[in-house]
Short mmCIF file of C-alpha atoms in Angstrom, two decimals:
data_model
loop_
_atom_site.label_atom_id
_atom_site.label_comp_id
_atom_site.label_asym_id
_atom_site.label_seq_id
_atom_site.Cartn_x
_atom_site.Cartn_y
_atom_site.Cartn_z
CA UNK A 1 122.86 -38.22 226.88
CA UNK A 2 125.91 -39.24 224.83
CA UNK A 3 123.59 -40.58 222.16
CA UNK A 4 121.75 -37.23 222.07
CA UNK A 5 125.04 -35.36 221.63
CA UNK A 6 126.10 -37.62 218.80
CA UNK A 7 122.76 -37.08 217.07
CA UNK A 8 123.18 -33.28 217.44
CA UNK A 9 126.66 -33.39 215.91
CA UNK A 10 125.39 -35.54 213.09
CA UNK A 11 122.51 -33.13 212.42
CA UNK A 12 124.85 -30.12 212.47
CA UNK A 13 127.27 -31.79 210.06
CA UNK A 14 124.40 -32.67 207.75
CA UNK A 15 123.22 -29.04 207.84
CA UNK A 16 126.67 -27.73 206.85
CA UNK A 17 126.92 -30.30 204.05
CA UNK A 18 123.53 -29.44 202.58
CA UNK A 19 123.27 -25.67 203.12
CA UNK A 20 126.63 -24.03 203.71
CA UNK A 21 128.82 -26.17 201.49
CA UNK A 22 127.03 -25.16 198.26
CA UNK A 23 127.41 -21.48 199.23
CA UNK A 24 131.20 -21.74 198.84
CA UNK A 25 130.60 -21.78 195.08
CA UNK A 26 129.23 -18.23 195.39
CA UNK A 27 131.89 -17.00 197.80
CA UNK A 28 133.50 -14.53 195.30
CA UNK A 29 130.15 -12.89 194.57
CA UNK A 30 129.34 -12.61 198.28
CA UNK A 31 132.70 -11.06 199.02
CA UNK A 32 132.26 -8.61 196.14
CA UNK A 33 128.91 -7.47 197.52
CA UNK A 34 130.40 -6.97 200.97
CA UNK A 35 133.27 -4.91 199.53
CA UNK A 36 130.84 -2.69 197.57
CA UNK A 37 128.72 -2.19 200.69
CA UNK A 38 131.77 -1.16 202.72
CA UNK A 39 132.88 1.29 200.02
CA UNK A 40 129.46 2.93 199.97
CA UNK A 41 129.55 3.31 203.73
CA UNK A 42 133.03 4.84 203.62
CA UNK A 43 132.03 7.33 200.87
CA UNK A 44 128.95 8.40 202.76
CA UNK A 45 130.98 8.91 205.92
CA UNK A 46 133.50 11.07 204.10
CA UNK A 47 130.76 13.22 202.56
CA UNK A 48 129.15 13.66 205.95
CA UNK A 49 132.44 14.85 207.49
CA UNK A 50 132.97 17.27 204.62
CA UNK A 51 129.52 18.81 205.13
CA UNK A 52 130.14 19.14 208.85
CA UNK A 53 133.40 20.99 208.21
CA UNK A 54 131.68 23.39 205.80
CA UNK A 55 128.87 24.11 208.24
CA UNK A 56 131.38 24.79 211.00
CA UNK A 57 133.39 27.22 208.87
CA UNK A 58 132.70 30.94 209.58
CA UNK A 59 130.52 32.65 206.93
CA UNK A 60 131.99 35.06 204.45
CA UNK A 61 132.24 38.57 205.86
CA UNK A 62 132.30 37.27 209.39
CA UNK A 63 134.32 40.26 210.54
CA UNK A 64 131.73 42.76 209.27
CA UNK A 65 129.61 44.48 211.83
CA UNK A 66 126.04 43.30 212.19
CA UNK A 67 123.04 45.61 212.64
CA UNK A 68 123.43 45.35 216.39
CA UNK A 69 127.10 46.38 216.17
CA UNK A 70 128.46 42.89 216.94
CA UNK A 71 130.78 40.93 214.69
CA UNK A 72 129.78 37.54 213.35
CA UNK A 73 132.28 35.92 215.76
CA UNK A 74 130.62 37.73 218.65
CA UNK A 75 127.19 36.59 217.42
CA UNK A 76 128.17 32.93 217.79
CA UNK A 77 126.25 31.45 220.67
CA UNK A 78 128.42 30.80 223.69
CA UNK A 79 127.38 28.59 226.55
CA UNK A 80 126.74 31.70 228.64
CA UNK A 81 124.54 33.18 225.87
CA UNK A 82 122.59 29.95 225.57
CA UNK A 83 121.98 29.86 229.32
CA UNK A 84 120.85 33.48 229.29
CA UNK A 85 118.46 32.85 226.38
CA UNK A 86 117.03 29.79 228.12
CA UNK A 87 116.50 31.83 231.28
CA UNK A 88 114.62 34.50 229.34
CA UNK A 89 112.44 31.89 227.65
CA UNK A 90 111.66 30.38 231.05
CA UNK A 91 110.62 33.82 232.36
CA UNK A 92 108.33 34.38 229.36
CA UNK A 93 106.73 30.97 229.75
CA UNK A 94 106.16 31.66 233.45
CA UNK A 95 104.52 35.02 232.68
CA UNK A 96 102.28 33.41 230.08
CA UNK A 97 101.30 30.67 232.50
CA UNK A 98 100.46 33.18 235.26
CA UNK A 99 98.62 35.62 232.99
CA UNK A 100 94.86 35.02 233.23
CA UNK A 101 93.09 34.14 229.98
CA UNK A 102 91.22 36.97 228.27
CA UNK A 103 87.48 37.12 228.67
CA UNK A 104 86.09 35.60 225.44
CA UNK A 105 83.00 36.74 223.58
CA UNK A 106 82.11 33.07 223.31
CA UNK A 107 79.46 32.63 225.98
CA UNK A 108 78.47 29.21 224.80
CA UNK A 109 76.18 27.01 226.84
CA UNK A 110 77.21 23.35 227.38
CA UNK A 111 74.53 20.74 226.88
CA UNK A 112 74.25 19.81 230.55
CA UNK A 113 74.85 23.24 232.11
CA UNK A 114 72.40 26.08 232.72
CA UNK A 115 72.55 29.25 230.67
CA UNK A 116 75.22 31.61 231.88
CA UNK A 117 74.51 35.11 233.05
CA UNK A 118 74.42 37.79 230.38
CA UNK A 119 77.88 38.86 229.33
CA UNK A 120 78.85 42.43 228.66
CA UNK A 121 78.16 43.23 225.03
CA UNK A 122 81.23 43.36 222.83
CA UNK A 123 81.90 46.53 220.86
CA UNK A 124 80.38 46.68 217.43
CA UNK A 125 82.78 45.64 214.67
CA UNK A 126 84.15 48.30 212.41
CA UNK A 127 82.72 47.74 208.97
CA UNK A 128 83.83 49.70 206.01
CA UNK A 129 81.12 52.17 205.08
CA UNK A 130 79.96 51.79 201.48
CA UNK A 131 78.73 54.77 199.53
CA UNK A 132 75.99 53.96 197.00
CA UNK A 133 78.21 54.75 194.05
CA UNK A 134 81.14 52.81 195.51
CA UNK A 135 79.09 49.66 196.11
CA UNK A 136 77.50 49.93 192.67
CA UNK A 137 80.97 49.99 191.13
CA UNK A 138 82.00 46.90 193.05
CA UNK A 139 78.72 45.19 192.21
CA UNK A 140 79.24 45.98 188.55
CA UNK A 141 82.77 44.59 188.71
CA UNK A 142 81.48 41.49 190.46
CA UNK A 143 78.91 40.92 187.70
CA UNK A 144 81.40 41.67 184.91
CA UNK A 145 81.56 38.03 183.73
CA UNK A 146 77.80 37.83 183.35
CA UNK A 147 77.44 41.33 181.91
CA UNK A 148 80.15 40.93 179.28
CA UNK A 149 78.73 37.68 177.92
CA UNK A 150 75.10 38.81 178.16
CA UNK A 151 75.52 42.31 176.73
CA UNK A 152 77.64 41.07 173.84
CA UNK A 153 74.92 38.63 172.75
CA UNK A 154 72.16 41.23 173.06
CA UNK A 155 74.06 43.88 171.12
CA UNK A 156 74.72 41.43 168.32
CA UNK A 157 71.00 40.61 168.19
CA UNK A 158 69.94 44.21 167.67
CA UNK A 159 71.01 45.57 164.31
CA UNK A 160 70.50 49.27 163.74
CA UNK A 161 67.48 49.89 161.53
CA UNK A 162 66.16 46.32 161.74
CA UNK A 163 64.28 46.67 165.00
CA UNK A 164 63.37 43.82 167.31
CA UNK A 165 62.09 41.13 164.97
CA UNK A 166 61.57 37.42 165.60
CA UNK A 167 65.20 36.61 164.84
CA UNK A 168 66.41 39.20 167.34
CA UNK A 169 64.02 37.88 169.98
CA UNK A 170 65.37 34.36 169.42
CA UNK A 171 68.94 35.58 169.95
CA UNK A 172 67.92 37.47 173.08
CA UNK A 173 66.16 34.36 174.33
CA UNK A 174 69.34 32.35 173.80
CA UNK A 175 71.35 34.99 175.66
CA UNK A 176 68.97 34.86 178.65
CA UNK A 177 69.10 31.08 178.86
CA UNK A 178 72.90 31.11 178.55
CA UNK A 179 73.04 33.52 181.50
CA UNK A 180 71.06 30.93 183.53
CA UNK A 181 67.90 33.00 183.77
CA UNK A 182 65.96 29.75 183.31
CA UNK A 183 63.53 28.56 180.69
CA UNK A 184 60.30 29.60 182.42
CA UNK A 185 61.58 33.05 183.37
CA UNK A 186 63.08 33.56 179.89
CA UNK A 187 59.78 32.64 178.25
CA UNK A 188 57.96 35.13 180.46
CA UNK A 189 60.47 37.86 179.61
CA UNK A 190 60.36 37.25 175.86
CA UNK A 191 56.55 37.30 175.90
CA UNK A 192 56.58 40.69 177.64
CA UNK A 193 59.27 42.09 175.37
CA UNK A 194 57.47 40.99 172.21
CA UNK A 195 54.45 43.14 173.10
CA UNK A 196 56.23 46.46 172.79
CA UNK A 197 59.77 45.83 171.52
CA UNK A 198 59.06 45.51 167.78
CA UNK A 199 58.79 49.25 167.32
CA UNK A 200 62.09 49.91 169.10
CA UNK A 201 65.16 50.39 166.93
CA UNK A 202 67.49 52.11 169.42
CA UNK A 203 69.71 49.91 171.56
CA UNK A 204 69.44 52.17 174.63
CA UNK A 205 65.64 52.22 174.41
CA UNK A 206 65.55 48.43 174.26
CA UNK A 207 67.97 48.19 177.18
CA UNK A 208 65.67 50.42 179.29
CA UNK A 209 62.68 48.26 178.35
CA UNK A 210 64.57 45.09 179.26
CA UNK A 211 65.59 46.57 182.63
CA UNK A 212 61.99 47.48 183.41
CA UNK A 213 60.70 44.00 182.61
CA UNK A 214 63.48 42.30 184.58
CA UNK A 215 62.85 44.43 187.64
CA UNK A 216 59.17 43.62 187.54
CA UNK A 217 60.01 39.92 187.90
CA UNK A 218 62.17 40.20 191.02
CA UNK A 219 61.04 43.34 192.85
CA UNK A 220 59.15 42.14 195.94
CA UNK A 221 59.60 45.36 197.84
CA UNK A 222 61.70 45.93 200.94
CA UNK A 223 61.28 43.75 204.05
CA UNK A 224 59.59 45.46 207.00
CA UNK A 225 61.86 47.75 208.99
CA UNK A 226 60.42 46.69 212.37
CA UNK A 227 60.64 43.15 213.69
CA UNK A 228 60.01 41.10 216.78
CA UNK A 229 62.61 41.03 219.51
CA UNK A 230 64.43 38.76 219.43
CA UNK A 231 64.16 38.29 215.68
CA UNK A 232 65.03 34.68 214.88
CA UNK A 233 66.73 33.84 211.58
CA UNK A 234 67.20 30.20 210.71
CA UNK A 235 69.84 29.79 208.00
CA UNK A 236 69.61 26.71 205.77
CA UNK A 237 71.34 25.40 202.67
CA UNK A 238 73.53 22.55 201.48
CA UNK A 239 77.12 22.21 202.62
CA UNK A 240 79.67 24.31 200.77
CA UNK A 241 77.45 27.23 199.73
CA UNK A 242 78.83 29.59 202.38
CA UNK A 243 76.24 29.39 205.16
CA UNK A 244 78.66 29.98 208.03
CA UNK A 245 80.40 32.85 206.26
CA UNK A 246 77.05 34.44 205.45
CA UNK A 247 75.98 34.14 209.10
CA UNK A 248 79.18 35.84 210.23
CA UNK A 249 78.71 38.71 207.78
CA UNK A 250 75.08 39.10 208.80
CA UNK A 251 76.08 39.20 212.46
CA UNK A 252 78.68 41.87 211.72
CA UNK A 253 76.10 43.88 209.78
CA UNK A 254 73.59 43.82 212.65
CA UNK A 255 76.29 44.55 215.23
CA UNK A 256 77.37 47.60 213.22
CA UNK A 257 73.78 48.82 213.58
CA UNK A 258 74.09 48.55 217.35
CA UNK A 259 72.02 45.37 217.72
CA UNK A 260 72.89 42.56 220.11
CA UNK A 261 73.32 39.25 218.27
CA UNK A 262 73.40 35.66 219.50
CA UNK A 263 74.56 32.87 217.16
CA UNK A 264 73.51 29.24 217.51
CA UNK A 265 75.94 26.55 216.33
CA UNK A 266 73.35 23.90 215.42
CA UNK A 267 75.47 22.31 212.69
CA UNK A 268 76.94 19.81 215.13
CA UNK A 269 77.91 17.07 212.69
CA UNK A 270 80.09 18.77 210.06
CA UNK A 271 83.76 18.77 211.00
CA UNK A 272 84.99 22.15 212.29
CA UNK A 273 81.60 23.82 211.69
CA UNK A 274 81.35 25.01 215.30
CA UNK A 275 84.95 26.24 215.34
CA UNK A 276 84.39 28.18 212.13
CA UNK A 277 81.30 29.85 213.57
CA UNK A 278 83.21 30.69 216.75
CA UNK A 279 85.78 32.57 214.68
CA UNK A 280 83.07 34.59 212.98
CA UNK A 281 81.33 35.28 216.30
CA UNK A 282 84.54 36.67 217.73
CA UNK A 283 85.17 38.71 214.60
CA UNK A 284 81.65 40.13 214.64
CA UNK A 285 81.57 40.71 218.38
CA UNK A 286 78.60 38.40 218.94
CA UNK A 287 77.70 35.80 221.53
CA UNK A 288 77.57 32.14 220.51
CA UNK A 289 75.79 29.13 221.99
CA UNK A 290 77.29 25.73 221.26
CA UNK A 291 77.18 22.14 222.49
CA UNK A 292 79.57 19.24 222.20
CA UNK A 293 80.11 17.50 218.86
CA UNK A 294 77.24 15.31 217.61
CA UNK A 295 74.81 16.98 219.99
CA UNK A 296 71.11 17.31 219.11
CA UNK A 297 70.81 20.40 216.84
CA UNK A 298 67.31 21.12 218.18
CA UNK A 299 68.75 21.29 221.71
CA UNK A 300 71.31 23.83 220.53
CA UNK A 301 68.56 25.91 218.93
CA UNK A 302 66.49 25.71 222.13
CA UNK A 303 69.38 26.93 224.30
CA UNK A 304 70.22 29.65 221.79
CA UNK A 305 66.71 31.12 221.97
CA UNK A 306 66.70 30.83 225.75
CA UNK A 307 70.03 32.64 225.94
CA UNK A 308 68.74 35.37 223.63
CA UNK A 309 65.65 35.88 225.78
CA UNK A 310 67.71 35.99 228.97
CA UNK A 311 70.20 38.44 227.51
CA UNK A 312 67.56 40.56 225.76
CA UNK A 313 69.22 40.10 222.39
CA UNK A 314 67.86 41.69 219.25
CA UNK A 315 68.84 39.08 216.68
CA UNK A 316 69.19 35.30 216.82
CA UNK A 317 70.90 33.56 213.89
CA UNK A 318 70.94 29.78 213.93
CA UNK A 319 73.32 27.76 211.73
CA UNK A 320 72.10 24.36 210.51
CA UNK A 321 73.42 21.27 208.79
CA UNK A 322 73.24 20.78 205.03
CA UNK A 323 74.01 17.16 204.25
CA UNK A 324 72.03 16.91 201.05
CA UNK A 325 72.82 13.22 200.51
CA UNK A 326 70.64 12.44 203.53
CA UNK A 327 67.73 14.54 202.33
CA UNK A 328 64.97 12.88 204.37
CA UNK A 329 66.89 12.91 207.64
CA UNK A 330 68.11 16.46 207.03
CA UNK A 331 64.64 17.84 206.41
CA UNK A 332 63.22 16.09 209.45
CA UNK A 333 66.04 17.54 211.54
CA UNK A 334 65.37 21.06 210.25
CA UNK A 335 61.65 20.68 210.88
CA UNK A 336 62.40 19.62 214.46
CA UNK A 337 64.52 22.76 214.92
CA UNK A 338 61.68 24.87 213.55
CA UNK A 339 59.15 23.31 215.95
CA UNK A 340 61.51 23.75 218.89
CA UNK A 341 61.98 27.44 218.14
CA UNK A 342 58.26 27.97 217.59
CA UNK A 343 57.38 26.60 221.03
CA UNK A 344 59.42 29.35 222.69
CA UNK A 345 58.62 32.37 220.48
CA UNK A 346 55.39 32.76 218.60
CA UNK A 347 55.79 32.85 214.80
CA UNK A 348 59.52 32.02 215.09
CA UNK A 349 61.63 31.49 213.15
CA UNK A 350 60.70 34.82 211.64
CA UNK A 351 63.00 34.28 208.66
CA UNK A 352 64.08 31.04 206.99
CA UNK A 353 67.04 32.26 204.97
CA UNK A 354 68.27 29.92 202.25
CA UNK A 355 71.91 30.39 201.23
CA UNK A 356 72.59 29.46 197.59
CA UNK A 357 75.84 29.35 195.63
CA UNK A 358 75.36 31.30 192.39
CA UNK A 359 78.05 29.29 190.64
CA UNK A 360 75.91 26.13 190.77
CA UNK A 361 73.53 27.54 188.14
CA UNK A 362 70.19 25.80 187.70
CA UNK A 363 71.11 23.35 190.45
CA UNK A 364 70.53 26.27 192.81
CA UNK A 365 66.88 26.36 191.69
CA UNK A 366 66.51 22.66 192.51
CA UNK A 367 68.00 23.19 195.96
CA UNK A 368 65.69 26.14 196.60
CA UNK A 369 62.63 24.14 195.53
CA UNK A 370 63.59 21.29 197.89
CA UNK A 371 64.10 23.52 200.94
CA UNK A 372 61.08 25.70 200.15
CA UNK A 373 58.78 22.70 199.85
CA UNK A 374 59.71 21.35 203.29
CA UNK A 375 60.50 24.48 205.27
CA UNK A 376 58.78 27.45 203.61
CA UNK A 377 61.81 29.57 202.73
CA UNK A 378 61.11 33.30 203.23
CA UNK A 379 64.28 34.76 201.72
CA UNK A 380 67.42 33.88 199.76
CA UNK A 381 71.04 34.91 200.17
CA UNK A 382 72.89 34.42 196.90
CA UNK A 383 76.65 34.06 197.35
CA UNK A 384 79.67 34.05 195.02
CA UNK A 385 78.07 36.17 192.31
CA UNK A 386 81.50 37.53 191.46
CA UNK A 387 82.73 34.06 190.49
CA UNK A 388 80.15 33.17 187.83
CA UNK A 389 79.23 34.20 184.30
CA UNK A 390 75.63 33.12 184.99
CA UNK A 391 74.35 35.81 187.31
CA UNK A 392 70.96 35.54 185.63
CA UNK A 393 70.20 32.87 188.21
CA UNK A 394 69.05 35.76 190.42
CA UNK A 395 66.08 36.30 188.12
CA UNK A 396 65.40 32.62 187.61
CA UNK A 397 65.39 31.54 191.24
CA UNK A 398 63.40 34.54 192.48
CA UNK A 399 60.74 34.46 189.75
CA UNK A 400 60.37 30.67 189.61
CA UNK A 401 59.81 30.24 193.33
CA UNK A 402 58.31 33.65 194.07
CA UNK A 403 60.84 34.10 196.89
CA UNK A 404 62.58 37.45 197.44
CA UNK A 405 66.36 37.73 197.26
CA UNK A 406 67.41 39.26 200.59
CA UNK A 407 71.19 39.43 200.23
CA UNK A 408 73.85 39.01 197.55
CA UNK A 409 77.53 38.30 198.05
CA UNK A 410 80.16 39.66 195.66
CA UNK A 411 83.39 39.06 197.57
CA UNK A 412 85.16 37.85 200.70
CA UNK A 413 85.05 41.00 202.84
CA UNK A 414 82.40 41.50 205.50
CA UNK A 415 80.95 44.45 203.58
CA UNK A 416 80.66 42.35 200.41
CA UNK A 417 77.37 40.87 201.62
CA UNK A 418 74.74 43.53 200.95
CA UNK A 419 70.93 43.74 200.97
CA UNK A 420 69.60 42.99 197.51
CA UNK A 421 68.42 46.04 195.55
CA UNK A 422 66.65 44.96 192.32
CA UNK A 423 67.20 48.27 190.56
CA UNK A 424 70.86 48.45 191.50
CA UNK A 425 71.38 44.83 190.46
CA UNK A 426 69.71 45.21 187.05
CA UNK A 427 71.63 48.43 186.35
CA UNK A 428 74.91 46.64 187.19
CA UNK A 429 73.94 43.61 185.09
CA UNK A 430 73.13 45.64 181.96
#
């Protein structure tokens, strides 16, 4: 034991000789660092005390009367005032806890639960009524970027007295392609114009001829006024084009017509997709059927149709996923939804509505071709027309795929999604 203690003392002495003894050479520097550190701490402490004194000082004009008639000194919180405020807050919290939650319009059906009994229909949303002239003005404003660029190029191509010669037709062709009308549609238009435009020298006469030929490419007539009940609309499109917003606006439109609408939240994989649709359902006064996250979209569609049948709804609108980077899986999923709906209602879905972002230009045509090839798209809703200078995509996508444009969006308000009128659109474009 004594030998162990001697060894420990020897080791300790050796440690001091090797480690601590050389540090004495740097003792002045170490002391200097400690002094600087202490000074910094003292300065910070003094500044902190100074700020505290300033914050505790009464504000300027403390003796002036406040709006409630109290002076600033009287407005200072006393312990009694704090206790009174806390008591009031406790009363409010108690009232909120006791108050029963409001009856929501969300009558969603969980995956493992049976469909709930029909809920009382919510009142139709108030949608701003649009006069024909008023909407035309807004449509014209929304297409201003396209119209300004397009009209300027056409006017420069037509020189008074020269007529519509080959050079003018080439400039018009360039203007059409620049407006994203598309090569095939532009070629068709130029061929038609060349037949009768050479004898025209007046700009207004040529504009009327161009309007006529453009309308002939996209006018597929109005959809039938009568439809099956419930009428099932399956909304498709890639993520980010505005599917959910379009569904909400469509629901509000049908609700304003007095129809009962049920929404199906079948986009179960995109983050917050269901929550976003819930907000629109509440805003539009529509029912919504939803499942948990990552649920089978076809199961959601099935329960949505079942709920619509049980509640005698007029319209069913089903939201779907749009993960384009998984094209094969996405299309198979959408086909499964289609088959599931078709087993419950003959010929359903009655409308496969493709939502396309107008600002994507010719990429929108590629998207439409992909969805149409696999699903048989029956109509297109073109959104964000007010944010692009290439509104000619309306002509290109409709003529190339021979699919009617059902709706166009020119703004954020509910009333900014309107049924597509070819004549109104062409008049606003030119």
